[in-house]
PDB file of C-alpha atoms in Angstrom:
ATOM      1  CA  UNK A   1       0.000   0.000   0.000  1.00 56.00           C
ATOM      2  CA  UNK A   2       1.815   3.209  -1.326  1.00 62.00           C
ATOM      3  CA  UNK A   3      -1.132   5.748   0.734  1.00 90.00           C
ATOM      4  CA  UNK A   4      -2.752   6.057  -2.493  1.00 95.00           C
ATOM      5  CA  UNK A   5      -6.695   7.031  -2.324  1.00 96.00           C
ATOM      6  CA  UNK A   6      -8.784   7.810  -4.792  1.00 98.00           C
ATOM      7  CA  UNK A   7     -12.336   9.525  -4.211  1.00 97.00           C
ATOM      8  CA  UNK A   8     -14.977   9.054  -5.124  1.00 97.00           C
ATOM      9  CA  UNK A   9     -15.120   5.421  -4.814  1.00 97.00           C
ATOM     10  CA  UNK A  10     -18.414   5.227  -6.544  1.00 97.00           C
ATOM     11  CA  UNK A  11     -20.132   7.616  -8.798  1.00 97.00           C
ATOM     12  CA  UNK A  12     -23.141   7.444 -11.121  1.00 97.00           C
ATOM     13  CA  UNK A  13     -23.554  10.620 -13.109  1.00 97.00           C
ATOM     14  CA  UNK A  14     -25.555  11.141 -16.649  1.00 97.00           C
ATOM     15  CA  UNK A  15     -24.381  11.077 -20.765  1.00 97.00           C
ATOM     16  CA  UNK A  16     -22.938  15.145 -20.830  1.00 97.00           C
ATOM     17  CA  UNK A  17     -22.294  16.034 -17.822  1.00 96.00           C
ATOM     18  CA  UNK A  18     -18.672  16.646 -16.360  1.00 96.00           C
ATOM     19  CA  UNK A  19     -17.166  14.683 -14.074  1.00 97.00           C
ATOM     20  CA  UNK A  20     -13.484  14.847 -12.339  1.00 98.00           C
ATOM     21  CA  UNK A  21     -11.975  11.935 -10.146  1.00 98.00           C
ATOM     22  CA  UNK A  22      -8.933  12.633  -7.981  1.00 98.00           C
ATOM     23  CA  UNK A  23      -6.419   9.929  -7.428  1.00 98.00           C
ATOM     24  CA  UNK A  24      -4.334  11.409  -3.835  1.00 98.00           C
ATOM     25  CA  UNK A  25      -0.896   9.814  -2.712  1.00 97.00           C
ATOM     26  CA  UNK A  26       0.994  10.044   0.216  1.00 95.00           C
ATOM     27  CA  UNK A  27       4.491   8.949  -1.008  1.00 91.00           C
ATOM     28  CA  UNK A  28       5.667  11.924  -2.882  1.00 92.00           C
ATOM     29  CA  UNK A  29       6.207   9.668  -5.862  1.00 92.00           C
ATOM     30  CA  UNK A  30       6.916  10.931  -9.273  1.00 92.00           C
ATOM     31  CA  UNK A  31       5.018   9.179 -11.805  1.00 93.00           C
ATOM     32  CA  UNK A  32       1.145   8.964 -11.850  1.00 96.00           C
ATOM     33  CA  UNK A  33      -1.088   7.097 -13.895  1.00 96.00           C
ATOM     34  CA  UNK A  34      -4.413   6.921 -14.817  1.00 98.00           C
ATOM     35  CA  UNK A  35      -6.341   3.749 -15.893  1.00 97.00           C
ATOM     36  CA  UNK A  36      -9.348   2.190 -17.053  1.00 97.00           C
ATOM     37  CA  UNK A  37     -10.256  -1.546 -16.471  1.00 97.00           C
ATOM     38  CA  UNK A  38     -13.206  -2.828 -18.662  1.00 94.00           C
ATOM     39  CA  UNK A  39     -14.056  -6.700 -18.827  1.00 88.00           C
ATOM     40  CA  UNK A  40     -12.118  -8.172 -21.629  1.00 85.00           C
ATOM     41  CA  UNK A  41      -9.559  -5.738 -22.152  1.00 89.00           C
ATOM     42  CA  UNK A  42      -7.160  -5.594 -18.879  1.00 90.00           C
ATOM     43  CA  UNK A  43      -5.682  -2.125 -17.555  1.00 94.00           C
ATOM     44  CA  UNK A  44      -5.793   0.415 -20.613  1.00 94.00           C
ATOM     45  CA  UNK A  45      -3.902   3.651 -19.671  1.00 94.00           C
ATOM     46  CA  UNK A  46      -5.419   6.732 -19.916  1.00 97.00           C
ATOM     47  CA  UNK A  47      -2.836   9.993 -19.458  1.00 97.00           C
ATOM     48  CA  UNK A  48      -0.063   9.700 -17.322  1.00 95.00           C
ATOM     49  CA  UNK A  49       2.667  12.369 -15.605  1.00 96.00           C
ATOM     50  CA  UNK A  50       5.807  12.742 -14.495  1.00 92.00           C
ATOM     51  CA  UNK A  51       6.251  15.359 -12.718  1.00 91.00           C
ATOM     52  CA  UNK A  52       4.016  18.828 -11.671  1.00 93.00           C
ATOM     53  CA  UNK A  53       2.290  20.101 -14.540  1.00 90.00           C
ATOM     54  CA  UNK A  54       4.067  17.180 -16.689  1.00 93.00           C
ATOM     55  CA  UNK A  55       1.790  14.838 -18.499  1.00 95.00           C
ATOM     56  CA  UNK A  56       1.589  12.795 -21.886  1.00 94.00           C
ATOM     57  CA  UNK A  57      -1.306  10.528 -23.313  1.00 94.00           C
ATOM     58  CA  UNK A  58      -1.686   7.101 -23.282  1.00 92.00           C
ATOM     59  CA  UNK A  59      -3.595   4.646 -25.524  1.00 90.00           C
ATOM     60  CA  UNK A  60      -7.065   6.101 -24.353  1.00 95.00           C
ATOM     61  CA  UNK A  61      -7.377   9.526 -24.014  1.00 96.00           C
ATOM     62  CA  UNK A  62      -9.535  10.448 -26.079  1.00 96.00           C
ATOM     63  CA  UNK A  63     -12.353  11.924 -23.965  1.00 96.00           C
ATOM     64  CA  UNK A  64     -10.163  12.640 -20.845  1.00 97.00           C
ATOM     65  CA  UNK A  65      -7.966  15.212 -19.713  1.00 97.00           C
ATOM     66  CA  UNK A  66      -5.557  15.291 -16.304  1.00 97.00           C
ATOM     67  CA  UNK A  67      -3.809  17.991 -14.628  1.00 97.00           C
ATOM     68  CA  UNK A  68      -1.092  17.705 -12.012  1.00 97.00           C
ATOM     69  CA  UNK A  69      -1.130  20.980  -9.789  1.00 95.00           C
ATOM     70  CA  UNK A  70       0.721  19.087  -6.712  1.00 95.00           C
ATOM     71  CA  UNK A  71       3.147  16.018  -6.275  1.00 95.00           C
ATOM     72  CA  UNK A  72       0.636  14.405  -4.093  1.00 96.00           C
ATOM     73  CA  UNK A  73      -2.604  15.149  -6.550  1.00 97.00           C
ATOM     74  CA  UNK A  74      -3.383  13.639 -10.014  1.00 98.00           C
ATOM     75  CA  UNK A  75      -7.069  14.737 -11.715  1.00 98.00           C
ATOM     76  CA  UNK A  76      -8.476  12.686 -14.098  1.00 98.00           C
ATOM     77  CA  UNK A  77     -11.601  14.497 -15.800  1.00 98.00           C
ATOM     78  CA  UNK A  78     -14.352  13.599 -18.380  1.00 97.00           C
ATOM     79  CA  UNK A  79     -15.242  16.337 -20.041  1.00 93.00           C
ATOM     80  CA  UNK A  80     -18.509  15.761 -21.023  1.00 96.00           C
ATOM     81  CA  UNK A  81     -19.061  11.457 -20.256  1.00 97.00           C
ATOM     82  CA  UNK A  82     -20.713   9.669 -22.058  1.00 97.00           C
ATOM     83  CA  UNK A  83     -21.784   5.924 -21.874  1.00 97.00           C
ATOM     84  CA  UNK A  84     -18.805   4.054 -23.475  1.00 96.00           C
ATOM     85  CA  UNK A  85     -16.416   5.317 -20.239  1.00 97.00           C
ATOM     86  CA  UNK A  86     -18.565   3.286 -17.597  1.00 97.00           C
ATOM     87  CA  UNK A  87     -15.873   1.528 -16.164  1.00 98.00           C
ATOM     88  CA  UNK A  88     -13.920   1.114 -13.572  1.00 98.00           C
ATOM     89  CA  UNK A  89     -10.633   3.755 -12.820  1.00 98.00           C
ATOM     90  CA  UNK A  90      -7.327   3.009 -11.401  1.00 98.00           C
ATOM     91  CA  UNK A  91      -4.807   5.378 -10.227  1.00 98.00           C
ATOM     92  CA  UNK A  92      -1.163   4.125 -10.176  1.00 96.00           C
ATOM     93  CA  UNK A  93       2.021   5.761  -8.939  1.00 95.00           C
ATOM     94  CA  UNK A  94       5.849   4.820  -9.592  1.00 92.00           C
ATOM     95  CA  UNK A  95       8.550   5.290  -7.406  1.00 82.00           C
ATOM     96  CA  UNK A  96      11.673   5.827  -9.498  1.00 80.00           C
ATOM     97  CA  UNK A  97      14.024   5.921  -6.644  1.00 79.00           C
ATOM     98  CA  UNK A  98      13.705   2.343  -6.392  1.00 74.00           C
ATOM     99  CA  UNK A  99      15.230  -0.222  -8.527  1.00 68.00           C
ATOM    100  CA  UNK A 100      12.231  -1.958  -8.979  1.00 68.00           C
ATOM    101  CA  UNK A 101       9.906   0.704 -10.537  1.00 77.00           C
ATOM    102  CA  UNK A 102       6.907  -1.002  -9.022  1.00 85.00           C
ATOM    103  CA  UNK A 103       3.397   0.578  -9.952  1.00 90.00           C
ATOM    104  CA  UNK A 104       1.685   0.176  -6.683  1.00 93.00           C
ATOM    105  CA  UNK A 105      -2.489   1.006  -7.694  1.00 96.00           C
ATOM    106  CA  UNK A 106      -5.204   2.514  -5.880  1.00 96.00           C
ATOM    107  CA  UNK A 107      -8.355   0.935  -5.257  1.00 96.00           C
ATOM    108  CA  UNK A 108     -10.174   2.478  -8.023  1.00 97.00           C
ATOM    109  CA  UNK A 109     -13.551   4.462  -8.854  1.00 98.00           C
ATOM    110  CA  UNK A 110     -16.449   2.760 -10.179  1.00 97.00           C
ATOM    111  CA  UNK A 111     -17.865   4.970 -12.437  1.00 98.00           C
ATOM    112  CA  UNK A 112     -21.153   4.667 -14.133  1.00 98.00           C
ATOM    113  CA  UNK A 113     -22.763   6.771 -16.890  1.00 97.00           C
ATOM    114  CA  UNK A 114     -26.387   6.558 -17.788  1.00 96.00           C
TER     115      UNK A 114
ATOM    116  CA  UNK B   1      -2.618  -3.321 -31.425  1.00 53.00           C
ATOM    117  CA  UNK B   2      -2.135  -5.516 -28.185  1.00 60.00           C
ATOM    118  CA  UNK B   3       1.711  -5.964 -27.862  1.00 88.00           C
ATOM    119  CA  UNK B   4       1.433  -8.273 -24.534  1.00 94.00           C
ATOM    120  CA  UNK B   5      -1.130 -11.420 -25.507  1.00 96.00           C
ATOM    121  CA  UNK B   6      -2.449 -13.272 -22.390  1.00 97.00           C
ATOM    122  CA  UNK B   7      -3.342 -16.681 -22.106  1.00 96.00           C
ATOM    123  CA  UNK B   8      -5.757 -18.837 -21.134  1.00 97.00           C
ATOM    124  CA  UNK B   9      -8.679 -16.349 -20.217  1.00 96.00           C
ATOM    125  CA  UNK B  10      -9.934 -18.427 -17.359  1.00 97.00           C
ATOM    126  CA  UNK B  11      -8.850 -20.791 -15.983  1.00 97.00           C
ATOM    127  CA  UNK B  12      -9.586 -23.730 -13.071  1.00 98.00           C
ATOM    128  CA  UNK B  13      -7.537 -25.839 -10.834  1.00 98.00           C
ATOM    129  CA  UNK B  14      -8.144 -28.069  -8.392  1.00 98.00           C
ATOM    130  CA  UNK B  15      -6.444 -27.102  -4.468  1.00 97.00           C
ATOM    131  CA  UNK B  16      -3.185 -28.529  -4.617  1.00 97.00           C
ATOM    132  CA  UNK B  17      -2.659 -28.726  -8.242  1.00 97.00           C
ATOM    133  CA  UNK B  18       0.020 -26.489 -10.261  1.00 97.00           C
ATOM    134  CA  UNK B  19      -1.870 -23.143 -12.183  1.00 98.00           C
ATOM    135  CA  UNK B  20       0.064 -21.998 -15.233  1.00 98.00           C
ATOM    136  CA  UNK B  21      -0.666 -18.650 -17.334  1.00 98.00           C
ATOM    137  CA  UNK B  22       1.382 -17.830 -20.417  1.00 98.00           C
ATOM    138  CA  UNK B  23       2.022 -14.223 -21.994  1.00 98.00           C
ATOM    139  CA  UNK B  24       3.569 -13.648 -24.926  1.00 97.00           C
ATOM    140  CA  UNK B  25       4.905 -10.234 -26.445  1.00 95.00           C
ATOM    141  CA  UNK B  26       6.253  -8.724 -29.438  1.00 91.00           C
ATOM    142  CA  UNK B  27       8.068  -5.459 -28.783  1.00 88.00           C
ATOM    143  CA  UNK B  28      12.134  -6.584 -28.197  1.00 87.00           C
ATOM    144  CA  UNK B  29      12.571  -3.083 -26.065  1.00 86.00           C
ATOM    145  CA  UNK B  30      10.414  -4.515 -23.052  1.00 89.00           C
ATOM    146  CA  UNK B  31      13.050  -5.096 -20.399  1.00 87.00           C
ATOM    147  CA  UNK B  32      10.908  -5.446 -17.776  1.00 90.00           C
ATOM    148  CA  UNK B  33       8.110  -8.337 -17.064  1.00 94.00           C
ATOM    149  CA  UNK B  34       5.790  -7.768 -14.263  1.00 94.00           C
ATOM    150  CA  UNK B  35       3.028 -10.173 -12.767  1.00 96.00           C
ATOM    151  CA  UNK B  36      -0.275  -8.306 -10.817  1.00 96.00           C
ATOM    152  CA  UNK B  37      -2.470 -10.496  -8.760  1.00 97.00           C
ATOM    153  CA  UNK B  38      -5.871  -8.487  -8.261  1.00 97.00           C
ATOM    154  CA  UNK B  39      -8.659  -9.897  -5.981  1.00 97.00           C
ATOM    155  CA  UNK B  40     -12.676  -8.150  -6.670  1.00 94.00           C
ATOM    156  CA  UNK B  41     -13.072  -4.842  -5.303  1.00 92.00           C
ATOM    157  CA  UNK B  42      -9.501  -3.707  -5.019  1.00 94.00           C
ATOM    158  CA  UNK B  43      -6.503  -2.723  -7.143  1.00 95.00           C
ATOM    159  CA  UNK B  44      -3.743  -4.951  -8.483  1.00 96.00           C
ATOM    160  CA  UNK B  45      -1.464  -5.585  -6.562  1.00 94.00           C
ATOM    161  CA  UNK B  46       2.705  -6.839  -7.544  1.00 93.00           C
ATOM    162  CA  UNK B  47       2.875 -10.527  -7.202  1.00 95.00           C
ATOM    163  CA  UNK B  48       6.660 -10.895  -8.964  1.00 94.00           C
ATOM    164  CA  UNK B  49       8.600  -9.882 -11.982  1.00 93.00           C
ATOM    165  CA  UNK B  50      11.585 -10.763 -13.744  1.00 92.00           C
ATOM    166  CA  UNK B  51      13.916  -8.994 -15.998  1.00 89.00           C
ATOM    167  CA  UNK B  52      15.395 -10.738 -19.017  1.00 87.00           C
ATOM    168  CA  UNK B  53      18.843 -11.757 -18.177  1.00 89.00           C
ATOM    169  CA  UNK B  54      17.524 -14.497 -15.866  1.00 91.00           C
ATOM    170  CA  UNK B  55      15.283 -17.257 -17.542  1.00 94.00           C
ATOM    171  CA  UNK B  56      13.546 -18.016 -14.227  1.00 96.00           C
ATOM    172  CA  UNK B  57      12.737 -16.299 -10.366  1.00 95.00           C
ATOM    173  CA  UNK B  58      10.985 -17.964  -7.938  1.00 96.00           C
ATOM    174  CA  UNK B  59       9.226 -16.677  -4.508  1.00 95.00           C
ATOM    175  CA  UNK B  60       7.926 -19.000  -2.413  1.00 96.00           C
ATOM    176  CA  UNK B  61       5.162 -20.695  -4.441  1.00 97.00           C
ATOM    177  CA  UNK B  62       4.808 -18.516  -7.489  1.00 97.00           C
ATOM    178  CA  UNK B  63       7.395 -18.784 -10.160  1.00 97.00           C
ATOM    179  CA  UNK B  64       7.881 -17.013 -13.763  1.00 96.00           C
ATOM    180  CA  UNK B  65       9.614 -18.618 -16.580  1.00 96.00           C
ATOM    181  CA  UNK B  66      11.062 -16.503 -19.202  1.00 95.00           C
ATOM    182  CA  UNK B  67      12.156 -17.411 -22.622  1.00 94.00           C
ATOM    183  CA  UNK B  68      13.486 -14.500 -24.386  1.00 93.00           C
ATOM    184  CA  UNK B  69      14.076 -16.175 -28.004  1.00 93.00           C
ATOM    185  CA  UNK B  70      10.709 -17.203 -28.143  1.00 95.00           C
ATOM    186  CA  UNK B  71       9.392 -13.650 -26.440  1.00 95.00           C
ATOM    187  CA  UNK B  72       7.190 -15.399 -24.060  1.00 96.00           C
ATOM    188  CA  UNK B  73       7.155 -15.454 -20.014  1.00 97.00           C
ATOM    189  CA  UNK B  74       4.677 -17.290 -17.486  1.00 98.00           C
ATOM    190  CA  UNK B  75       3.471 -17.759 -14.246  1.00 98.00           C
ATOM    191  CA  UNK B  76       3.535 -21.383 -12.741  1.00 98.00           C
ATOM    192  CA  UNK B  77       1.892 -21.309  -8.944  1.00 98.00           C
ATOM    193  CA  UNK B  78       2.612 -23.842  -7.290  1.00 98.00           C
ATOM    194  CA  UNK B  79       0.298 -26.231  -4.662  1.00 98.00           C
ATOM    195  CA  UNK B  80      -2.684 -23.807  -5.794  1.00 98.00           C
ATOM    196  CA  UNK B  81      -4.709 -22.525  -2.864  1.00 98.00           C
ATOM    197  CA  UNK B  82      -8.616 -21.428  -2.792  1.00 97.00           C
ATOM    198  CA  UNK B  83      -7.014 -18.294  -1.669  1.00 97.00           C
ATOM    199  CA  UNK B  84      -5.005 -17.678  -4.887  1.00 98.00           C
ATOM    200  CA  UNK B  85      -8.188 -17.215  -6.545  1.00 98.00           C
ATOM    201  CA  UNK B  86      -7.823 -13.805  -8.411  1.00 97.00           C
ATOM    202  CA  UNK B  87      -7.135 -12.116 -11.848  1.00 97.00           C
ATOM    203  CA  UNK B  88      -3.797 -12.150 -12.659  1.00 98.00           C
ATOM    204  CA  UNK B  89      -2.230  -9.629 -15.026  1.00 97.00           C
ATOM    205  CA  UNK B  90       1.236  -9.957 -16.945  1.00 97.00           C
ATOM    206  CA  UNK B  91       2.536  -7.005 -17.999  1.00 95.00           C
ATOM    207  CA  UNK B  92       5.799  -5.548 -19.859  1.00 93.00           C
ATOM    208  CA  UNK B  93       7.465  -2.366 -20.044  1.00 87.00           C
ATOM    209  CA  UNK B  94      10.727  -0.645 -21.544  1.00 71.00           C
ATOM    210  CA  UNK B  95      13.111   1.331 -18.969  1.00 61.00           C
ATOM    211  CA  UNK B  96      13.187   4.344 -21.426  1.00 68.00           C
ATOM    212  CA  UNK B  97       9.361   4.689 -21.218  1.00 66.00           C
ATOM    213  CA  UNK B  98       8.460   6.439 -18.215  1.00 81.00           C
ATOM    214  CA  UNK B  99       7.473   3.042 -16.604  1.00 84.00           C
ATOM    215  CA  UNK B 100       4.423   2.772 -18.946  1.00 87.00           C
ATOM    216  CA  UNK B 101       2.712  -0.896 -18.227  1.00 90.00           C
ATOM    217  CA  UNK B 102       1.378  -2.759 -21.230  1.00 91.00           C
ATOM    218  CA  UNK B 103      -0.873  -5.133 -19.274  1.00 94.00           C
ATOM    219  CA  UNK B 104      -2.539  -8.587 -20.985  1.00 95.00           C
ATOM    220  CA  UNK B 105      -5.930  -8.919 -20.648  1.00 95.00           C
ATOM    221  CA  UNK B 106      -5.849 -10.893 -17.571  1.00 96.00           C
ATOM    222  CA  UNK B 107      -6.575 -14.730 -16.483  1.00 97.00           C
ATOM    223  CA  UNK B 108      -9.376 -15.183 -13.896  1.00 97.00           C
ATOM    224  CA  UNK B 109      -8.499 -18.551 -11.229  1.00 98.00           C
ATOM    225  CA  UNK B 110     -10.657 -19.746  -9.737  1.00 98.00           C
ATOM    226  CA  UNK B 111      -9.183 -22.801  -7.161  1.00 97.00           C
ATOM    227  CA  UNK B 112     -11.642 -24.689  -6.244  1.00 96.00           C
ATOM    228  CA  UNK B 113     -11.576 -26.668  -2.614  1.00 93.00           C
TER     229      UNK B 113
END
């Protein structure tokens, strides 16, 4: 457990309307990552960072943007959601002091969009 | 394009009997092979990984065998518990890529008593 939270931990919201989730950690680790986990396809990343105000896409952002005002702070936000990004959202941080480089994840935000 | 291909899907072992799920990947620049156990309602977690100079690492009763000619690695648990029942993720990266994961699609276990 790298004292990574992520809130909400549950939210149902409707097709259009905005909606931010905030991944939080504790460790004052570099990276941050952003992920989605649908049935069938694994962990697809979303957007990524690393470092404040640093971020890049990854193989699914279309639909999403992130912003990284603080070390500890990673935003993930749907700008206007719509059905196909019901799913659930993982938050992942890196600590690349370590020799390992292990992602250590949050325990995600089920999101549903109606 | 899925770079890291996962197999089986599901899969189902009796307690006490050996679970083994295979990955195979294409991109040569992975350097680093990752395995995440993840039980319902929570996020993965790091189970063991490997890097490719060694062909196999074992901790305690999960074990990953790497063949780097044939670009394919696996997890072999060993004396399978009703407890190990999970998804497991493999998963690859490249040092040079900020530590970007390209996960499989993940093997549900399911040990039965």
């Amino acid at each position: 457990d790298a004292g990574i939270t992520q809130s909400p931990r549950h939210k149902v919201t409707e097709t259009g309307t905005p909606v931010t989730l905030r991944c939080h950690q504790t460790e004052n680790h570099r990276y941050m990552y952003w992920y989605r986990q649908d049935p069938g396809h694994g962990l697809r990343l979303i957007h990524y960072s690393y470092g404040v105000k640093d971020t890049d896409k990854g193989e699914v952002s279309d639909g999403y943007s992130v912003s990284r005002s603080k070390t500890e702070d990673f935003l993930l936000t749907l700008e206007s959601a719509t059905s196909s990004q019901t799913s659930v959202y993982f938050c992942a941080t890196v600590d690349d002091r370590s020799s390992y480089n292990e992602q250590f994840f949050g325990p995600g935000t089920r999101l549903t969009v109606l | 394009q899925q770079q890291v291909k996962q197999s089986p899907q599901s899969l189902i072992v009796q307690k006490g009997g050996i679970s083994i799920i295979n990955c195979a990947y294409e991109n040569t620049a992975f350097d680093y092979f990752p395995w995440y156990q993840q039980f319902p309602g929570k996020g993965p977690a790091l189970l063991i990984a490997i890097r490719p100079d060694v062909s196999e690492k074992k901790e305690g009763r999960f074990t990953i065998s790497f063949n780097k000619s044939a670009k394919q690695f696996s997890l072999h648990i060993m004396d399978s518990q009703p407890g190990d029942s999970a998804t497991y993720f493999c998963a690859a990266n490249s040092g040079g890529s900020n530590y970007k994961l390209t996960f499989g699609k993940g093997t549900l276990l399911t040990v039965n008593p």
